[in-house]
Amino acid sequence: MRIGIDASRAFQKNRTGIEEYSYQVIKNLMNKLNKHEVILYLRKNQTVNFKLPDNWKIKIIRFPYLWTQLGLSLEMLLRPIDVLFIPAHTVPIISSGNTIVTIHGLEYEFVPTAYSFWERVYMRWSIKNSCRWARTIIAVSENTKKDLINLYKVPKEKIKVIYEGYDKQNFEFRISNFESNPNEKILKPYLLFIGRIEARKNVGGILKSYKILVEKYTIPHTLVLAGIPGYGYDIIKLKIQNYLKIKNLKLKIIELGYVNDAQKWQLLSGAEVFLFPTLYEGFGLPILEAQSVGAPVVAGDNSSIREISTNYESDTNIRITNEKNLSFRADPERAKRVEGVVEESDLKISSRSLHFGRDDKCSVLLVNPNNADQIADAANKLISDKELRNDIIKRGYENVKRFSWEKCGKQIARVLLS
């Protein structure tokens, strides 16, 4: 069997979420497709940074524009293959009838203001058609599967849920080979966000909650933001500049830009709290990365977050409550669309008490991401309550055991060969 893999995202210089997924999946497929010819399709000037098995080949497609729809389509027309795997959303117009595609989420449908008009148009066209043209769709979470079924009417039997992974051994190698701080100006303690600095990641809400933490709780922490700029960054940058100008308020905000793997792990391992109150996620890989090194997490109660951070083998769940405020209810329309994965639920908010519910078993503090007071209260609890902090860290360690790139690769190989 001849298997083709779109590797154009896997070997980009600065990998983020989808690029990291493509990279890790390809690495973990290498020892699972030994009896088949595998072809990696790359753009010009891209190189593979690890040794490939003898049965794996590289094909450079030299198209400067519309690489997938023109370049890869032409390659499929001239040199057909038996199976084509697309790790990142976009299936070419001309492809194998046996095409497998991974869909990472429909965030643009739920948070449209966090994307430009043309981004929304392109992604909607691309993903809808990819779902039509592919034989099998890999969804990275049950929540993404539900979104595909309810919004795009994709037949459920066409979708296979395969979680993303985390590689503990890979982390240990990276951290042992990292010799210096990513930024000498960073002094502990600090709060951390790693991801694209953009509207959908709710960086504006993180900034507002940090201001509350300094004003209300007088914490000495620095806020560290690590990631490349995304949509809405101009507004975020202006907000940072205005906050730093506030007199009589010692706000310490550091932007690092893109950080490499070693720097990322170093930052995560030193963070007192990892802030991830994003507005919508297809999976939520940064949660697992933070938990794996003992960083307690505050995360938004939406999309796939509860699913990814809930270990149903544990026996308690932590939720934040506040007797003063009205309970927050998830958007009922959204709840209908995802048919129970994002259920309509009460999330009571409080700075005075935490309730340990028994309805589910979550390893992060879940908050309404649109309420900066909740985010601040949750972060402060993790800073000030040592017992709670240790419990959340322990749960995080248990939660990440459910995920691995090895398991992810094994399940994808099974789909490719079926």
Short mmCIF file of C-alpha atoms in Angstrom, two decimals:
data_model
loop_
_atom_site.label_atom_id
_atom_site.label_comp_id
_atom_site.label_asym_id
_atom_site.label_seq_id
_atom_site.Cartn_x
_atom_site.Cartn_y
_atom_site.Cartn_z
CA MET A 1 0.00 0.00 0.00
CA ARG A 2 1.20 3.53 -0.84
CA ILE A 3 0.35 6.03 1.89
CA GLY A 4 0.79 9.76 1.39
CA ILE A 5 0.97 12.25 4.27
CA ASP A 6 0.72 16.03 4.02
CA ALA A 7 3.77 17.02 6.08
CA SER A 8 3.77 20.70 5.09
CA ARG A 9 2.74 21.86 8.57
CA ALA A 10 4.94 19.45 10.53
CA PHE A 11 8.31 20.94 9.65
CA GLN A 12 7.65 24.65 9.88
CA LYS A 13 10.29 26.53 11.83
CA ASN A 14 8.07 27.80 14.66
CA ARG A 15 5.55 25.08 15.45
CA THR A 16 2.37 25.87 17.37
CA GLY A 17 -0.70 23.70 18.01
CA ILE A 18 -1.60 22.14 14.66
CA GLU A 19 2.03 22.07 13.53
CA GLU A 20 3.01 20.27 16.74
CA TYR A 21 0.22 17.76 16.20
CA SER A 22 1.38 17.04 12.64
CA TYR A 23 5.00 16.69 13.77
CA GLN A 24 4.25 14.33 16.66
CA VAL A 25 1.83 12.17 14.68
CA ILE A 26 4.33 11.68 11.85
CA LYS A 27 7.08 10.75 14.34
CA ASN A 28 4.80 8.24 16.02
CA LEU A 29 3.63 6.65 12.77
CA MET A 30 7.16 5.74 11.67
CA ASN A 31 7.31 2.39 13.49
CA LYS A 32 3.70 1.46 12.69
CA LEU A 33 3.70 1.48 8.88
CA ASN A 34 6.70 -0.79 8.28
CA LYS A 35 5.11 -2.88 5.53
CA HIS A 36 3.96 0.03 3.40
CA GLU A 37 5.49 2.73 1.23
CA VAL A 38 5.01 6.13 2.88
CA ILE A 39 5.47 9.45 1.09
CA LEU A 40 5.80 12.75 2.96
CA TYR A 41 4.73 15.79 0.93
CA LEU A 42 6.69 18.93 1.84
CA ARG A 43 6.98 22.47 0.54
CA LYS A 44 10.22 23.71 -0.96
CA ASN A 45 12.90 24.68 1.58
CA GLN A 46 11.42 22.33 4.19
CA THR A 47 13.53 19.54 5.68
CA VAL A 48 12.81 16.61 7.98
CA ASN A 49 14.79 16.87 11.23
CA PHE A 50 14.83 13.19 12.13
CA LYS A 51 15.87 9.99 10.35
CA LEU A 52 13.15 8.31 8.32
CA PRO A 53 12.75 4.55 7.87
CA ASP A 54 13.87 3.10 4.53
CA ASN A 55 10.28 2.67 3.37
CA TRP A 56 9.54 6.40 3.88
CA LYS A 57 10.23 8.87 1.08
CA ILE A 58 10.11 12.66 0.72
CA LYS A 59 8.39 14.45 -2.15
CA ILE A 60 8.94 18.21 -2.47
CA ILE A 61 6.03 20.04 -4.12
CA ARG A 62 7.20 23.39 -5.45
CA PHE A 63 4.10 25.56 -5.52
CA PRO A 64 4.48 29.04 -4.00
CA TYR A 65 0.71 29.69 -3.77
CA LEU A 66 -2.35 27.52 -3.13
CA TRP A 67 0.00 24.68 -2.23
CA THR A 68 -2.74 22.28 -1.16
CA GLN A 69 -5.44 22.97 -3.74
CA LEU A 70 -3.09 23.27 -6.74
CA GLY A 71 0.24 21.65 -5.86
CA LEU A 72 -0.95 18.67 -3.85
CA SER A 73 -3.99 18.19 -6.12
CA LEU A 74 -1.74 18.00 -9.18
CA GLU A 75 0.52 15.49 -7.41
CA MET A 76 -2.51 13.31 -6.63
CA LEU A 77 -3.62 13.51 -10.27
CA LEU A 78 -0.22 12.61 -11.73
CA ARG A 79 0.90 10.07 -9.11
CA PRO A 80 -2.14 8.57 -7.35
CA ILE A 81 -1.74 6.81 -4.02
CA ASP A 82 -3.84 4.36 -2.02
CA VAL A 83 -4.37 6.46 1.12
CA LEU A 84 -3.87 10.17 1.77
CA PHE A 85 -3.62 11.49 5.34
CA ILE A 86 -4.16 15.21 5.98
CA PRO A 87 -3.23 16.06 9.62
CA ALA A 88 -4.45 19.66 9.40
CA HIS A 89 -7.95 20.43 8.13
CA THR A 90 -7.56 20.99 4.39
CA VAL A 91 -8.18 18.19 1.88
CA PRO A 92 -7.09 18.97 -1.72
CA ILE A 93 -9.81 19.21 -4.37
CA ILE A 94 -8.22 16.30 -6.23
CA SER A 95 -7.29 13.54 -3.82
CA SER A 96 -7.41 9.84 -3.21
CA GLY A 97 -10.89 8.48 -2.71
CA ASN A 98 -9.41 7.06 0.46
CA THR A 99 -8.51 10.28 2.29
CA ILE A 100 -8.28 10.70 6.06
CA VAL A 101 -8.37 14.20 7.55
CA THR A 102 -7.97 15.51 11.09
CA ILE A 103 -10.31 18.33 12.11
CA HIS A 104 -8.98 20.25 15.10
CA GLY A 105 -12.03 22.35 15.93
CA LEU A 106 -14.66 24.82 14.75
CA GLU A 107 -13.62 27.71 16.98
CA TYR A 108 -14.40 30.27 14.28
CA GLU A 109 -18.09 29.27 14.42
CA PHE A 110 -18.34 29.87 18.17
CA VAL A 111 -16.11 32.93 18.51
CA PRO A 112 -16.52 34.64 15.11
CA THR A 113 -15.31 38.03 16.34
CA ALA A 114 -11.89 36.49 17.04
CA TYR A 115 -11.33 35.90 13.32
CA SER A 116 -11.26 38.12 10.27
CA PHE A 117 -14.12 37.84 7.79
CA TRP A 118 -11.95 36.13 5.18
CA GLU A 119 -10.50 33.71 7.72
CA ARG A 120 -14.02 32.60 8.60
CA VAL A 121 -15.03 32.27 4.95
CA TYR A 122 -11.96 30.22 4.05
CA MET A 123 -12.07 27.94 7.09
CA ARG A 124 -15.79 27.26 6.69
CA TRP A 125 -15.34 26.42 3.00
CA SER A 126 -12.24 24.34 3.63
CA ILE A 127 -13.51 22.28 6.54
CA LYS A 128 -17.00 21.69 5.14
CA ASN A 129 -15.53 20.40 1.88
CA SER A 130 -12.83 18.40 3.67
CA CYS A 131 -15.59 16.63 5.59
CA ARG A 132 -17.40 15.90 2.31
CA TRP A 133 -14.36 14.67 0.40
CA ALA A 134 -12.72 12.55 3.12
CA ARG A 135 -13.55 8.92 3.75
CA THR A 136 -12.87 9.25 7.47
CA ILE A 137 -12.65 12.29 9.71
CA ILE A 138 -10.49 12.23 12.82
CA ALA A 139 -11.84 14.60 15.48
CA VAL A 140 -9.47 15.49 18.33
CA SER A 141 -12.25 15.45 20.94
CA GLU A 142 -15.83 14.28 21.46
CA ASN A 143 -16.80 17.94 21.60
CA THR A 144 -15.37 18.56 18.13
CA LYS A 145 -17.22 15.49 16.87
CA LYS A 146 -20.50 16.87 18.23
CA ASP A 147 -19.81 20.25 16.64
CA LEU A 148 -19.23 18.62 13.25
CA ILE A 149 -22.44 16.62 13.53
CA ASN A 150 -24.62 19.49 14.67
CA LEU A 151 -23.22 22.39 12.66
CA TYR A 152 -22.11 20.67 9.45
CA LYS A 153 -24.38 17.60 9.51
CA VAL A 154 -21.46 15.19 9.16
CA PRO A 155 -22.64 11.57 9.58
CA LYS A 156 -21.47 10.37 12.98
CA GLU A 157 -20.28 7.03 11.58
CA LYS A 158 -17.79 8.96 9.44
CA ILE A 159 -16.03 10.46 12.48
CA LYS A 160 -13.42 8.78 14.66
CA VAL A 161 -12.35 10.52 17.88
CA ILE A 162 -8.61 10.22 18.56
CA TYR A 163 -7.16 12.37 21.32
CA GLU A 164 -3.93 14.27 20.96
CA GLY A 165 -0.99 13.17 23.08
CA TYR A 166 1.78 14.08 25.44
CA ASP A 167 5.24 12.54 25.56
CA LYS A 168 6.79 12.48 29.04
CA GLN A 169 10.10 11.07 27.81
CA ASN A 170 10.37 13.81 25.21
CA PHE A 171 9.84 16.44 27.90
CA GLU A 172 12.56 14.99 30.14
CA PHE A 173 15.06 15.09 27.27
CA ARG A 174 14.24 18.70 26.42
CA ILE A 175 14.37 20.00 29.98
CA SER A 176 17.68 18.24 30.72
CA ASN A 177 19.23 19.88 27.66
CA PHE A 178 18.06 23.39 28.50
CA GLU A 179 20.83 25.39 30.15
CA SER A 180 19.50 28.93 30.64
CA ASN A 181 16.33 30.87 31.34
CA PRO A 182 14.38 31.97 28.25
CA ASN A 183 14.47 35.50 29.60
CA GLU A 184 16.77 36.70 32.35
CA LYS A 185 14.23 39.33 33.38
CA ILE A 186 11.76 36.68 34.58
CA LEU A 187 11.95 36.16 38.31
CA LYS A 188 9.70 33.85 40.25
CA PRO A 189 6.91 33.89 41.14
CA TYR A 190 5.07 34.27 37.86
CA LEU A 191 1.76 33.46 36.22
CA LEU A 192 2.01 32.04 32.72
CA PHE A 193 0.10 31.88 29.47
CA ILE A 194 1.55 30.07 26.46
CA GLY A 195 -0.25 30.24 23.14
CA ARG A 196 -1.06 32.60 20.33
CA ILE A 197 -1.49 36.14 21.68
CA GLU A 198 -4.93 36.74 20.23
CA ALA A 199 -8.57 37.46 20.98
CA ARG A 200 -9.78 33.83 20.95
CA LYS A 201 -7.26 32.88 23.60
CA ASN A 202 -8.81 35.58 25.80
CA VAL A 203 -5.50 37.31 26.47
CA GLY A 204 -7.46 40.49 27.18
CA GLY A 205 -9.31 38.64 29.94
CA ILE A 206 -6.02 37.34 31.32
CA LEU A 207 -4.66 40.89 31.50
CA LYS A 208 -7.77 42.14 33.26
CA SER A 209 -7.70 39.29 35.79
CA TYR A 210 -4.00 39.93 36.47
CA LYS A 211 -4.78 43.58 37.22
CA ILE A 212 -7.46 42.42 39.68
CA LEU A 213 -4.99 40.04 41.32
CA VAL A 214 -2.50 42.84 41.89
CA GLU A 215 -5.11 45.37 43.04
CA LYS A 216 -7.28 43.10 45.18
CA TYR A 217 -4.85 40.49 46.44
CA THR A 218 -1.57 42.44 46.13
CA ILE A 219 0.24 39.46 44.61
CA PRO A 220 3.94 40.02 43.74
CA HIS A 221 3.78 37.87 40.61
CA THR A 222 4.87 38.73 37.09
CA LEU A 223 2.53 37.86 34.20
CA VAL A 224 4.43 36.10 31.41
CA LEU A 225 2.89 35.84 27.93
CA ALA A 226 4.67 33.51 25.50
CA GLY A 227 3.52 33.13 21.91
CA ILE A 228 3.34 34.74 18.52
CA PRO A 229 0.83 37.54 17.83
CA GLY A 230 -2.54 36.57 16.39
CA TYR A 231 -5.81 38.22 15.43
CA GLY A 232 -6.59 41.20 17.66
CA TYR A 233 -3.01 41.59 18.89
CA ASP A 234 -2.96 45.36 18.27
CA ILE A 235 -5.70 45.85 20.85
CA ILE A 236 -3.97 43.50 23.29
CA LYS A 237 -0.65 45.33 22.90
CA LEU A 238 -2.33 48.68 23.53
CA LYS A 239 -3.96 47.27 26.66
CA ILE A 240 -0.59 46.06 27.96
CA GLN A 241 0.97 49.46 27.36
CA ASN A 242 -1.89 51.24 29.14
CA TYR A 243 -1.72 48.87 32.12
CA LEU A 244 2.00 49.40 32.53
CA LYS A 245 1.43 53.15 32.69
CA ILE A 246 -0.89 52.92 35.71
CA LYS A 247 0.72 54.71 38.62
CA ASN A 248 0.72 53.23 42.13
CA LEU A 249 0.10 49.76 40.68
CA LYS A 250 3.11 47.52 40.23
CA LEU A 251 2.09 45.51 37.20
CA LYS A 252 4.86 43.38 35.72
CA ILE A 253 4.00 42.01 32.28
CA ILE A 254 6.57 40.33 30.05
CA GLU A 255 5.98 39.32 26.43
CA LEU A 256 8.44 36.71 25.19
CA GLY A 257 7.12 36.12 21.68
CA TYR A 258 7.67 32.65 20.27
CA VAL A 259 9.52 30.24 22.58
CA ASN A 260 11.13 26.99 21.46
CA ASP A 261 10.40 23.61 23.01
CA ALA A 262 13.08 23.77 25.70
CA GLN A 263 12.05 27.28 26.71
CA LYS A 264 8.41 26.27 26.79
CA TRP A 265 9.03 23.40 29.18
CA GLN A 266 11.27 25.54 31.37
CA LEU A 267 8.59 28.22 31.64
CA LEU A 268 5.86 25.69 32.41
CA SER A 269 7.89 23.94 35.10
CA GLY A 270 8.49 27.24 36.91
CA ALA A 271 4.99 28.72 36.69
CA GLU A 272 2.98 29.12 39.88
CA VAL A 273 -0.28 29.10 37.90
CA PHE A 274 -0.96 28.38 34.23
CA LEU A 275 -3.80 30.55 32.90
CA PHE A 276 -5.85 29.09 30.06
CA PRO A 277 -9.30 30.76 30.11
CA THR A 278 -9.71 30.59 26.34
CA LEU A 279 -13.05 31.19 24.66
CA TYR A 280 -13.20 27.94 22.67
CA GLU A 281 -10.87 25.01 21.99
CA GLY A 282 -10.96 21.94 19.81
CA PHE A 283 -8.74 20.08 22.28
CA GLY A 284 -6.62 22.07 24.74
CA LEU A 285 -3.10 20.60 24.56
CA PRO A 286 -1.47 23.35 26.70
CA ILE A 287 -3.48 22.08 29.68
CA LEU A 288 -1.79 18.68 29.46
CA GLU A 289 1.64 20.19 28.97
CA ALA A 290 1.21 22.36 32.07
CA GLN A 291 -0.16 19.52 34.19
CA SER A 292 2.65 17.20 33.18
CA VAL A 293 5.23 19.41 34.93
CA GLY A 294 3.14 20.24 37.98
CA ALA A 295 1.70 23.62 36.99
CA PRO A 296 -1.87 24.00 38.32
CA VAL A 297 -4.32 25.25 35.70
CA VAL A 298 -7.19 27.74 35.58
CA ALA A 299 -9.24 27.05 32.44
CA GLY A 300 -12.42 28.23 30.74
CA ASP A 301 -15.47 26.03 31.26
CA ASN A 302 -16.41 25.58 27.61
CA SER A 303 -15.91 23.47 24.48
CA SER A 304 -13.60 20.47 25.05
CA ILE A 305 -11.93 21.74 28.23
CA ARG A 306 -13.99 19.74 30.73
CA GLU A 307 -13.65 16.63 28.59
CA ILE A 308 -9.86 16.90 28.32
CA SER A 309 -9.27 17.84 31.96
CA THR A 310 -11.65 15.33 33.54
CA ASN A 311 -10.28 11.99 34.68
CA TYR A 312 -13.31 9.83 35.36
CA GLU A 313 -11.22 7.40 37.38
CA SER A 314 -10.81 9.98 40.16
CA ASP A 315 -13.57 10.67 42.65
CA THR A 316 -13.99 14.41 43.16
CA ASN A 317 -14.32 17.62 41.18
CA ILE A 318 -13.33 21.16 42.05
CA ARG A 319 -15.51 24.10 41.09
CA ILE A 320 -15.35 27.74 42.10
CA THR A 321 -18.36 29.36 43.83
CA ASN A 322 -19.39 32.81 45.01
CA GLU A 323 -22.53 33.47 46.99
CA LYS A 324 -22.58 37.13 45.92
CA ASN A 325 -22.88 36.63 42.17
CA LEU A 326 -25.57 35.15 39.97
CA SER A 327 -24.80 31.71 38.61
CA PHE A 328 -23.38 31.53 35.12
CA ARG A 329 -25.13 29.31 32.63
CA ALA A 330 -23.52 28.04 29.48
CA ASP A 331 -25.21 29.29 26.32
CA PRO A 332 -28.32 27.06 25.95
CA GLU A 333 -28.09 27.19 22.15
CA ARG A 334 -24.48 26.04 22.27
CA ALA A 335 -25.47 23.32 24.72
CA LYS A 336 -28.09 22.07 22.27
CA ARG A 337 -25.60 22.07 19.42
CA VAL A 338 -23.12 19.87 21.21
CA GLU A 339 -25.81 17.60 22.68
CA GLY A 340 -24.60 17.31 26.19
CA VAL A 341 -20.85 17.55 25.74
CA VAL A 342 -21.00 21.21 26.73
CA GLU A 343 -24.01 20.88 28.97
CA GLU A 344 -26.04 23.74 30.36
CA SER A 345 -24.58 23.94 33.85
CA ASP A 346 -24.42 26.20 36.85
CA LEU A 347 -20.99 27.63 37.60
CA LYS A 348 -21.25 29.58 40.81
CA ILE A 349 -18.41 31.92 41.52
CA SER A 350 -16.74 32.76 44.80
CA SER A 351 -13.64 34.19 46.39
CA ARG A 352 -14.63 32.81 49.77
CA SER A 353 -15.14 29.12 49.23
CA LEU A 354 -14.54 26.18 46.94
CA HIS A 355 -17.03 23.36 46.65
CA PHE A 356 -15.98 19.84 45.87
CA GLY A 357 -18.81 18.43 43.75
CA ARG A 358 -19.22 14.76 42.90
CA ASP A 359 -20.85 15.05 39.50
CA ASP A 360 -17.52 14.81 37.68
CA LYS A 361 -13.80 14.69 38.39
CA CYS A 362 -11.92 17.61 36.98
CA SER A 363 -8.20 18.33 37.31
CA VAL A 364 -8.32 22.10 36.72
CA LEU A 365 -10.22 25.03 38.20
CA LEU A 366 -13.01 25.79 35.73
CA VAL A 367 -14.21 29.37 35.36
CA ASN A 368 -16.40 31.49 33.14
CA PRO A 369 -13.77 32.95 30.78
CA ASN A 370 -15.82 36.10 30.29
CA ASN A 371 -15.60 36.96 33.99
CA ALA A 372 -12.18 38.33 34.94
CA ASP A 373 -13.11 38.27 38.65
CA GLN A 374 -13.60 34.50 38.45
CA ILE A 375 -10.27 34.01 36.74
CA ALA A 376 -8.55 36.15 39.37
CA ASP A 377 -10.30 34.41 42.27
CA ALA A 378 -9.34 30.98 40.96
CA ALA A 379 -5.71 31.96 40.42
CA ASN A 380 -5.54 33.47 43.90
CA LYS A 381 -6.90 30.27 45.42
CA LEU A 382 -4.11 28.30 43.77
CA ILE A 383 -1.55 30.80 45.02
CA SER A 384 -2.79 31.07 48.60
CA ASP A 385 -4.31 27.67 49.39
CA LYS A 386 -1.48 25.13 49.55
CA GLU A 387 -3.77 22.16 50.15
CA LEU A 388 -5.91 23.01 47.14
CA ARG A 389 -2.86 23.69 45.02
CA ASN A 390 -1.28 20.33 45.85
CA ASP A 391 -4.54 18.54 45.15
CA ILE A 392 -4.93 20.17 41.74
CA ILE A 393 -1.30 19.35 40.87
CA LYS A 394 -1.82 15.72 41.89
CA ARG A 395 -4.96 15.48 39.78
CA GLY A 396 -3.11 16.98 36.84
CA TYR A 397 -0.41 14.31 37.03
CA GLU A 398 -3.11 11.63 37.00
CA ASN A 399 -5.03 13.26 34.17
CA VAL A 400 -2.12 13.37 31.70
CA LYS A 401 -1.61 9.62 32.03
CA ARG A 402 -4.64 9.18 29.78
CA PHE A 403 -2.87 10.76 26.81
CA SER A 404 0.21 9.94 24.73
CA TRP A 405 1.42 10.56 21.19
CA GLU A 406 2.26 6.85 21.00
CA LYS A 407 -1.39 5.96 21.59
CA CYS A 408 -2.51 8.66 19.17
CA GLY A 409 -0.18 7.37 16.44
CA LYS A 410 -1.29 3.78 16.97
CA GLN A 411 -4.96 4.68 16.58
CA ILE A 412 -4.31 6.79 13.47
CA ALA A 413 -2.28 3.96 11.90
CA ARG A 414 -5.22 1.65 12.46
CA VAL A 415 -7.50 4.08 10.61
CA LEU A 416 -5.05 4.48 7.71
CA LEU A 417 -4.77 0.73 7.24
CA SER A 418 -8.45 -0.09 7.66
#
